[in-house]
mmCIF file of C-alpha atoms in Angstrom:
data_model
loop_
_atom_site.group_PDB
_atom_site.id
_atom_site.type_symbol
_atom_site.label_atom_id
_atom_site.label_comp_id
_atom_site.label_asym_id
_atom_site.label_seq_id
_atom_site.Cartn_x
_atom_site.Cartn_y
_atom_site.Cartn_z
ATOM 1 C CA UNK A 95 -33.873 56.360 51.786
ATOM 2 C CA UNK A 96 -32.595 58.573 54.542
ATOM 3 C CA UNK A 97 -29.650 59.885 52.387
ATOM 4 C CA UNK A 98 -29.030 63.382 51.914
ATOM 5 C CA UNK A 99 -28.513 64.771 48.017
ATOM 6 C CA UNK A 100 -25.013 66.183 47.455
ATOM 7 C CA UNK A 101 -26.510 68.410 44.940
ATOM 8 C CA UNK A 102 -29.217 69.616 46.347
ATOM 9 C CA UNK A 103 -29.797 71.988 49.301
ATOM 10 C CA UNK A 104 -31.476 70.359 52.395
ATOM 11 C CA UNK A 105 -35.231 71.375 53.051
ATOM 12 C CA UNK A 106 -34.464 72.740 56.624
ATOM 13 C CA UNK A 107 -31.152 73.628 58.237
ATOM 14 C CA UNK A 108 -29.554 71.875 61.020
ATOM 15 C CA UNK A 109 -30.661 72.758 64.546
ATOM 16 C CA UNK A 110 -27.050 72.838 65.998
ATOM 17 C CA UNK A 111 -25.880 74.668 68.706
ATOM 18 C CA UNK A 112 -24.463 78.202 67.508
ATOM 19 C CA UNK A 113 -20.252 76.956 67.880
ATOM 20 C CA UNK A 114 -18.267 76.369 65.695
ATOM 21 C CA UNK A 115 -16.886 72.544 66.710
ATOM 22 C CA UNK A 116 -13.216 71.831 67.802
ATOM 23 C CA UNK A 117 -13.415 68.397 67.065
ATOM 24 C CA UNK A 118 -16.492 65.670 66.531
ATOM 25 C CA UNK A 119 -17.302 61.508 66.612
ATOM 26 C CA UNK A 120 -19.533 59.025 66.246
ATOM 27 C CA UNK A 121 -20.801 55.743 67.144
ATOM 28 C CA UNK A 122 -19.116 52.974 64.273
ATOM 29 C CA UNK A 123 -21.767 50.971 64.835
ATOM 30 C CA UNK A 124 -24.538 53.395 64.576
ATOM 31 C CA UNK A 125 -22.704 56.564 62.391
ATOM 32 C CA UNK A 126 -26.183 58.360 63.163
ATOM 33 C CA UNK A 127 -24.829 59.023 66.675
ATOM 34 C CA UNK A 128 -22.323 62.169 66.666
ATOM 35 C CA UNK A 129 -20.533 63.742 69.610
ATOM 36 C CA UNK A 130 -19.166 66.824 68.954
ATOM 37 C CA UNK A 131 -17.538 69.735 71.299
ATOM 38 C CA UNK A 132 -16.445 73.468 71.163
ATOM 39 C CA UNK A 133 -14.535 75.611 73.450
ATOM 40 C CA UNK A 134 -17.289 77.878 74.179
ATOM 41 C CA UNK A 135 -16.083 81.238 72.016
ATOM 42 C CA UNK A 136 -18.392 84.279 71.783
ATOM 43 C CA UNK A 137 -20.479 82.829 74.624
ATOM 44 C CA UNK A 138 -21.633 79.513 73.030
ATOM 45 C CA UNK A 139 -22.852 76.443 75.159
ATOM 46 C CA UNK A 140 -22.971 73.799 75.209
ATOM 47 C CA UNK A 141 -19.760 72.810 75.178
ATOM 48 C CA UNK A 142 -20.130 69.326 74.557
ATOM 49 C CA UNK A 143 -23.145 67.965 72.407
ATOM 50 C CA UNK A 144 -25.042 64.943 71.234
ATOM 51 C CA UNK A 145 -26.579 63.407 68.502
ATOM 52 C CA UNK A 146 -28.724 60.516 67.515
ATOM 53 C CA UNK A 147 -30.029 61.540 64.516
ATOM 54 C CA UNK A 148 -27.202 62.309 62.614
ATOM 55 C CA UNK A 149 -26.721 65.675 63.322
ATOM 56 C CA UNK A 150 -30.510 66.841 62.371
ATOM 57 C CA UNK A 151 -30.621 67.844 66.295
ATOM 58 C CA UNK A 152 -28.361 68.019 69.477
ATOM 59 C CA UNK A 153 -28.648 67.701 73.166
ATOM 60 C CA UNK A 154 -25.826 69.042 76.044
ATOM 61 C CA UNK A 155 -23.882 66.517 77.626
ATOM 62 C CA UNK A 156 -25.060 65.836 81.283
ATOM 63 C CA UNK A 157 -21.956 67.544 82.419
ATOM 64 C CA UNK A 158 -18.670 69.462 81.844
ATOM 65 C CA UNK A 159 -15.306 68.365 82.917
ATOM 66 C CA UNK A 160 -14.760 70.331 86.169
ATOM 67 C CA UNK A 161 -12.830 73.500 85.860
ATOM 68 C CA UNK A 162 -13.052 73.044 81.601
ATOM 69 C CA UNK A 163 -13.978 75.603 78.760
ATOM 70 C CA UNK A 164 -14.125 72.510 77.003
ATOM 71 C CA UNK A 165 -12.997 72.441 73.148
ATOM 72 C CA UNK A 166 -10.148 70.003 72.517
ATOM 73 C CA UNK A 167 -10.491 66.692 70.858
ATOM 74 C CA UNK A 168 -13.195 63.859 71.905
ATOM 75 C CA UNK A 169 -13.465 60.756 70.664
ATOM 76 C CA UNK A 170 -16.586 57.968 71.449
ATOM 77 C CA UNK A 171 -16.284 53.813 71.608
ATOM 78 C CA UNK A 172 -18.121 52.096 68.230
ATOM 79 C CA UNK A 173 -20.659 50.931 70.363
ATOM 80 C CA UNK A 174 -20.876 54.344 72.433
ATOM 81 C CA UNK A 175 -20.242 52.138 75.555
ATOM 82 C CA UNK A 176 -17.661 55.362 76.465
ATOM 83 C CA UNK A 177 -15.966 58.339 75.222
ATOM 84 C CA UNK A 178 -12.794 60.281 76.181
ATOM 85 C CA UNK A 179 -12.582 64.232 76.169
ATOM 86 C CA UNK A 180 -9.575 66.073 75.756
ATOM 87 C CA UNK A 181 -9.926 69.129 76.556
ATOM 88 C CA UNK A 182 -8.071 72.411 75.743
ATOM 89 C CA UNK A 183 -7.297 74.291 79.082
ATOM 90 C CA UNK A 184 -7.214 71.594 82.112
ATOM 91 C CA UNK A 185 -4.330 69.439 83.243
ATOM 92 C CA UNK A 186 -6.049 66.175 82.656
ATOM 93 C CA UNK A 187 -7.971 63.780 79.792
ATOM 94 C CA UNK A 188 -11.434 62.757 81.028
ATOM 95 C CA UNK A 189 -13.604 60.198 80.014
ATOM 96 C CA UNK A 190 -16.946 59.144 80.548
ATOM 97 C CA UNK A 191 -19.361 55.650 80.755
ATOM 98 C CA UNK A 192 -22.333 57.315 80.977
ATOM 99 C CA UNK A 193 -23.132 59.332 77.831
ATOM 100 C CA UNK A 194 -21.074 62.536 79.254
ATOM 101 C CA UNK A 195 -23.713 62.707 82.297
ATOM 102 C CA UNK A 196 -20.356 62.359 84.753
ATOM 103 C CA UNK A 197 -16.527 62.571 83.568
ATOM 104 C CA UNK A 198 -13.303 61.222 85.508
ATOM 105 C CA UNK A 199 -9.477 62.322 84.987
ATOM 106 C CA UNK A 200 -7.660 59.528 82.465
ATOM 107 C CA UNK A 201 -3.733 58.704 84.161
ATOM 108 C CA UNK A 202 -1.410 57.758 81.752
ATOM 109 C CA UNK A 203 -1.973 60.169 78.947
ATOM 110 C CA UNK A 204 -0.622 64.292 78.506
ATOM 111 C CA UNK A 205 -3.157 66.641 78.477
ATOM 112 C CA UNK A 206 -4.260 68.078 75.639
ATOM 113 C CA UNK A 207 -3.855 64.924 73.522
ATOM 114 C CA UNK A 208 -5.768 64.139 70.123
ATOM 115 C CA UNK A 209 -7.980 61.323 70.846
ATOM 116 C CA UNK A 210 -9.281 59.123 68.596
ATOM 117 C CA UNK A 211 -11.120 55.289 69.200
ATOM 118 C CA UNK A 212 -10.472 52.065 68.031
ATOM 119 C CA UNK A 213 -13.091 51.871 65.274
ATOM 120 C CA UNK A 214 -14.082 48.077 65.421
ATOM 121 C CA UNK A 215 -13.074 47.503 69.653
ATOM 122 C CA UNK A 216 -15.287 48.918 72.210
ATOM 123 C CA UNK A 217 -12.646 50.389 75.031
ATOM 124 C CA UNK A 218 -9.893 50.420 72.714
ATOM 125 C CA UNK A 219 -8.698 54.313 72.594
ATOM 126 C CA UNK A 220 -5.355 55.928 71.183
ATOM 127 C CA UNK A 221 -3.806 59.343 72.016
ATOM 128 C CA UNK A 222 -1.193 61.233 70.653
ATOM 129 C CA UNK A 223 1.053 64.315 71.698
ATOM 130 C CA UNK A 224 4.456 65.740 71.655
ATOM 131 C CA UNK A 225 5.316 62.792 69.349
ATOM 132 C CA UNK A 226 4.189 59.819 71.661
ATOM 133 C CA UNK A 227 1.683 57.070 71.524
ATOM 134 C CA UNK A 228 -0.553 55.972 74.174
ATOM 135 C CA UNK A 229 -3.735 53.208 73.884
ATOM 136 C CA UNK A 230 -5.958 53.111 77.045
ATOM 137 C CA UNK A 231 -7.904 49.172 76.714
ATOM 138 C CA UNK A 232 -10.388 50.073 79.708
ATOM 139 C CA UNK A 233 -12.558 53.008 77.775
ATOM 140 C CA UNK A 234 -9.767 55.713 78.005
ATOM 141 C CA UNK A 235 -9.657 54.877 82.297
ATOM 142 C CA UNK A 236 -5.721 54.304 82.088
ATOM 143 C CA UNK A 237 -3.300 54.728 79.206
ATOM 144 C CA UNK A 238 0.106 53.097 78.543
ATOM 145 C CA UNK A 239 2.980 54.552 76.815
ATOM 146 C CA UNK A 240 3.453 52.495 73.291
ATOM 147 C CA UNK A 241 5.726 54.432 70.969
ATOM 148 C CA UNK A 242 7.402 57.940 71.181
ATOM 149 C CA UNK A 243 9.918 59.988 69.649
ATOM 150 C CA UNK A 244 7.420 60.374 66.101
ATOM 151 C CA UNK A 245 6.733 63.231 64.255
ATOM 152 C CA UNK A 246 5.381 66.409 67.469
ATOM 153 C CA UNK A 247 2.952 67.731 64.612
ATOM 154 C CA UNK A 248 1.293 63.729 64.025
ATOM 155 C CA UNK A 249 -2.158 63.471 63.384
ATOM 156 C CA UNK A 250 -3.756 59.828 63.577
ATOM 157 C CA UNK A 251 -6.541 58.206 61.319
ATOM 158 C CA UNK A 252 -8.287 55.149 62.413
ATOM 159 C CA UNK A 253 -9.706 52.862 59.819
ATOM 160 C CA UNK A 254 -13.240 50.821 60.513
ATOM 161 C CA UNK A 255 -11.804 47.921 58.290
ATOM 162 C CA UNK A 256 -10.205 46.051 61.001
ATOM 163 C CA UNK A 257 -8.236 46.698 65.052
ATOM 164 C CA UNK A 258 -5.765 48.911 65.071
ATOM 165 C CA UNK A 259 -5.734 50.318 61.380
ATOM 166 C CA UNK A 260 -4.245 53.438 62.522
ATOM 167 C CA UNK A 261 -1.920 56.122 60.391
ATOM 168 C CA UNK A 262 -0.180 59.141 61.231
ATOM 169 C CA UNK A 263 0.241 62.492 58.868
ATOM 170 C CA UNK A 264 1.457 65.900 59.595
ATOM 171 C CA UNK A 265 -1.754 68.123 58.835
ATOM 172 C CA UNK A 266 -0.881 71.274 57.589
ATOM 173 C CA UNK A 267 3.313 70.950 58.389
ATOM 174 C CA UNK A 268 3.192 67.314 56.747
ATOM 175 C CA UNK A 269 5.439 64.427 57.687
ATOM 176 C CA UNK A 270 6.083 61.262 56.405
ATOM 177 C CA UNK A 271 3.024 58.658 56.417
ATOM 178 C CA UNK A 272 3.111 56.256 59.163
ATOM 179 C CA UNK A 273 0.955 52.929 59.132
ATOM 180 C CA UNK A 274 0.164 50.299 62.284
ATOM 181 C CA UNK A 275 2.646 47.154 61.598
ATOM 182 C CA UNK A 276 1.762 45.794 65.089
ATOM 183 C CA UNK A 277 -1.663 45.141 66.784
ATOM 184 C CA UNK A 278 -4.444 46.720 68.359
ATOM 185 C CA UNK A 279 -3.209 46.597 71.769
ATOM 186 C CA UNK A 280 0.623 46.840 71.206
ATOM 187 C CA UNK A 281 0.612 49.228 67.794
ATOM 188 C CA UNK A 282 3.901 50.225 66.074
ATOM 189 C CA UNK A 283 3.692 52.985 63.659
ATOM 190 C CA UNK A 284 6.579 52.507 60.906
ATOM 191 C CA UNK A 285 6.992 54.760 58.454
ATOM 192 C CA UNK A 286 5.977 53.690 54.252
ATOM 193 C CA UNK A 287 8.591 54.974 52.268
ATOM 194 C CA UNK A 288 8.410 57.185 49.052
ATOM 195 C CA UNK A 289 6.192 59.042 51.399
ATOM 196 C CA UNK A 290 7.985 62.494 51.791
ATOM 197 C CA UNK A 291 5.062 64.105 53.190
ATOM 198 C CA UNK A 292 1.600 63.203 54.225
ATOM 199 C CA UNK A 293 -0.590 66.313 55.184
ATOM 200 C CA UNK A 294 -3.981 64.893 55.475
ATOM 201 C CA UNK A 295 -5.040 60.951 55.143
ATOM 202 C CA UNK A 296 -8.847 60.055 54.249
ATOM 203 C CA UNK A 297 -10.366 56.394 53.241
ATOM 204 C CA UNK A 298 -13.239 55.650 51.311
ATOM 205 C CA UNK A 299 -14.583 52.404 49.571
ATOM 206 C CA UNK A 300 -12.320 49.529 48.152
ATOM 207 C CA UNK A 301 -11.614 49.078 44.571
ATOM 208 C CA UNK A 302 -14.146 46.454 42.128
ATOM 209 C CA UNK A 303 -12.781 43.106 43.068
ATOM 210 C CA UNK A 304 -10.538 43.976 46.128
ATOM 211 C CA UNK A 305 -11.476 44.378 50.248
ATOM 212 C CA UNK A 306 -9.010 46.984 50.902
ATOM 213 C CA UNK A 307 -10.062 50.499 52.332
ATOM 214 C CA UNK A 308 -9.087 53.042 49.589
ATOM 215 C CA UNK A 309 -6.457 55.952 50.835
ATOM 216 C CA UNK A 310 -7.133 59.056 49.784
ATOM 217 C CA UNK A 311 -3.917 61.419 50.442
ATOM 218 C CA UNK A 312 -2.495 64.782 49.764
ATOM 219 C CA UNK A 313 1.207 64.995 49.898
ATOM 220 C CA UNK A 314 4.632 65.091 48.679
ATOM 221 C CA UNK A 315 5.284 61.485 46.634
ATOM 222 C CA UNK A 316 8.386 60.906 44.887
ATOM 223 C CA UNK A 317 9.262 64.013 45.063
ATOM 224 C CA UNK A 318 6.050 65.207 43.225
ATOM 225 C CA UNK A 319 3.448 67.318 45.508
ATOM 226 C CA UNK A 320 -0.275 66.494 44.761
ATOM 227 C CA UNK A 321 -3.761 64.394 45.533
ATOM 228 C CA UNK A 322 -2.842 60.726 45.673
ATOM 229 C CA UNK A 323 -4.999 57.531 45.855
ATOM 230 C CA UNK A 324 -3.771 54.284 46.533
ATOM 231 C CA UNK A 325 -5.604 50.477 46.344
ATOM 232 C CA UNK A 326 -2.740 48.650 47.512
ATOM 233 C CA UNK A 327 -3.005 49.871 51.483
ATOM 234 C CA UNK A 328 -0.074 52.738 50.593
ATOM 235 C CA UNK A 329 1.692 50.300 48.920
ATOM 236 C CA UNK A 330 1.463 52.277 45.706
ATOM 237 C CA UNK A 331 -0.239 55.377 44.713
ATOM 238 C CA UNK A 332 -1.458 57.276 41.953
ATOM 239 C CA UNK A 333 -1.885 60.934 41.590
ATOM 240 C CA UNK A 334 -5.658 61.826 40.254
ATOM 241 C CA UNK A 335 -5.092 66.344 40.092
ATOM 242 C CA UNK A 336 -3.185 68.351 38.572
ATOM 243 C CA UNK A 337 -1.158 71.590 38.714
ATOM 244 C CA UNK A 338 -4.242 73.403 37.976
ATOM 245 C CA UNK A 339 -6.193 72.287 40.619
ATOM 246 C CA UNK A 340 -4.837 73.056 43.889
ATOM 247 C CA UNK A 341 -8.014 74.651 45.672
ATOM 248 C CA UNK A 342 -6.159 77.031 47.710
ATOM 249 C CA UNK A 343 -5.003 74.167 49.921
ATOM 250 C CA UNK A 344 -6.262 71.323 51.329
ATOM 251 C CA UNK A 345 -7.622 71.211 54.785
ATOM 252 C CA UNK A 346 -9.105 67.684 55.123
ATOM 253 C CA UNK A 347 -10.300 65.206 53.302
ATOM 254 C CA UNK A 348 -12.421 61.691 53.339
ATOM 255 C CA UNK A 349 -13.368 59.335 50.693
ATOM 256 C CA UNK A 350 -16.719 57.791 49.698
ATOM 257 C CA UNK A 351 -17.652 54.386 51.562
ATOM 258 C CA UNK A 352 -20.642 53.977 49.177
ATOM 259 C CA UNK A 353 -19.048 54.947 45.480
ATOM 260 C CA UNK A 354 -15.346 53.665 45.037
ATOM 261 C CA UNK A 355 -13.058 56.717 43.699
ATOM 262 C CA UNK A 356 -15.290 59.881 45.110
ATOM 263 C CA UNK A 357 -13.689 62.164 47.585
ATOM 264 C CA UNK A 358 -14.442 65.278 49.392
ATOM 265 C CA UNK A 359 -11.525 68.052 49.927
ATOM 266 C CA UNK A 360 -11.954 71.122 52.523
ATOM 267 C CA UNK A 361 -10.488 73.805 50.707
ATOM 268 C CA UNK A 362 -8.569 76.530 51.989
ATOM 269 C CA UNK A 363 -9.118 80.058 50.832
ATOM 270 C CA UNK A 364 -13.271 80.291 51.139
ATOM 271 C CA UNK A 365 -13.789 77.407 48.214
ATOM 272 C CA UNK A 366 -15.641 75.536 50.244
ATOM 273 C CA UNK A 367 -15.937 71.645 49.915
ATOM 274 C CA UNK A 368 -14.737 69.795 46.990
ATOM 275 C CA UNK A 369 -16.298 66.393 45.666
ATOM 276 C CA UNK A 370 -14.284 64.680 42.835
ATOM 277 C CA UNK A 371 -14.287 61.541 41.247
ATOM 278 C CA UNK A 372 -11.064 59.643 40.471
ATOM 279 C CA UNK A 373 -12.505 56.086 39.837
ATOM 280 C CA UNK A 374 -10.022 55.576 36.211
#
């Protein structure tokens, strides 16, 4: 089995580059293929890397987006037929067909965007500023306006389970949770109610018995602040901590897609990761 214990220290340390990463990807398809890019602070290069071995070792994009100190957010097709680079400090997302040997300015879509890939359609990307949607269906070449006036502070979470299972939360300044109720190519995030804030959405294995994605969400819920799954698609949710275990804040978190009811939590405050089960 290639699988790594959660337990037990690895052998040998990763051979990444020395940056710390502004944002990372991979291939849906093939997870062992990671993207990942930084925006070059105390010196480090290469600013935008590449994996096929699931993160064991790395190799520089081809190029750099002209004029860039790269960093931003990137994002990479399932299939890894293309991926789309926003980076931090230029006036225009970029994308690339070749594996990041060449990039080319995206129209249609503000710079500085979070971008994030259709997880099931090759070409299918989404991006997200100052509260507006856009989708690009030509590998992030051209994007088109969908939706605007949501929450400036969104963050969006795509879902491999099927098109256009895409979410918005708030990160750290929470909003309410926003789901897809349209399509992949014409996507209409409404918001769930009894939702009063969603800081940070993660999705892990479905229940015994059921095909839906677990949600994994910390949050404000009827009025009660906490760590919330639900099995229903948001439809319901129950709360699985309790007032004594906060962990400083939670940065991010992600389910299990192998064990239904595990989940990992970035902690604030030097805690480090978190893995909990919550399978009752």
């Amino acid at each position: 089995s290639d699988l790594q214990s959660l337990t037990t220290a690895p052998a040998a340390n990763f051979s990444n580059p020395a940056a710390t990463p502004s944002s990372m990807d991979f291939e849906q398809n093939s997870p062992t293929t990671v993207v990942r890019v930084t925006d070059g602070s105390y010196g480090a290069k290469p600013l935008g890397v590449i994996s096929t071995d699931g993160g064991q070792s790395w190799t520089a994009f081809g190029s750099t987006p002209a004029g860039s100190k790269g960093g931003g957010s990137i994002a990479i097709a399932p299939d890894g037929s293309a991926m789309v680079w926003a980076t931090e400090d230029t006036s225009s997302v970029w994308y690339s067909k070749d594996g990041g040997q060449t990039w080319s300015a995206s129209t249609g879509i503000s710079p500085q965007a979070q971008v994030v890939s259709n997880r099931v359609a090759p070409g299918i990307f989404y991006g997200f500023a100052n509260g507006t949607l856009s989708i690009s269906t030509d590998g992030g070449a051209t994007f088109t306006t969908v939706q605007s006036v949501l929450p400036n502070n969104g963050v969006l979470t795509v879902l491999p389970d099927v098109q256009g299972d895409l979410w918005l939360t708030g990160g750290w300044n929470g909003s309410p949770l926003y789901t897809n109720t349209g399509s992949s190519s014409a996507p209409d995030l409404t918001e769930i109610s009894g939702v009063q804030q969603a800081n940070h959405l993660g999705f892990g294995m479905p229940a015994p018995g059921t095909g839906e994605l677990t949600l994994f969400l910390d949050g404000e819920i009827n009025g009660q602040w906490g760590l919330y799954r639900s099995t229903t698609g948001g439809a319901s949710w129950i709360q699985i901590n309790d007032p004594a275990h906060q962990w400083g804040g939670i940065t991010t978190l992600s389910g299990d897609m192998r064990t239904f009811g595990t989940v990992y939590l970035g902690t604030g405050g030097g805690r480090g990761i978190i893995m909990g089960s919550s399978a009752n």
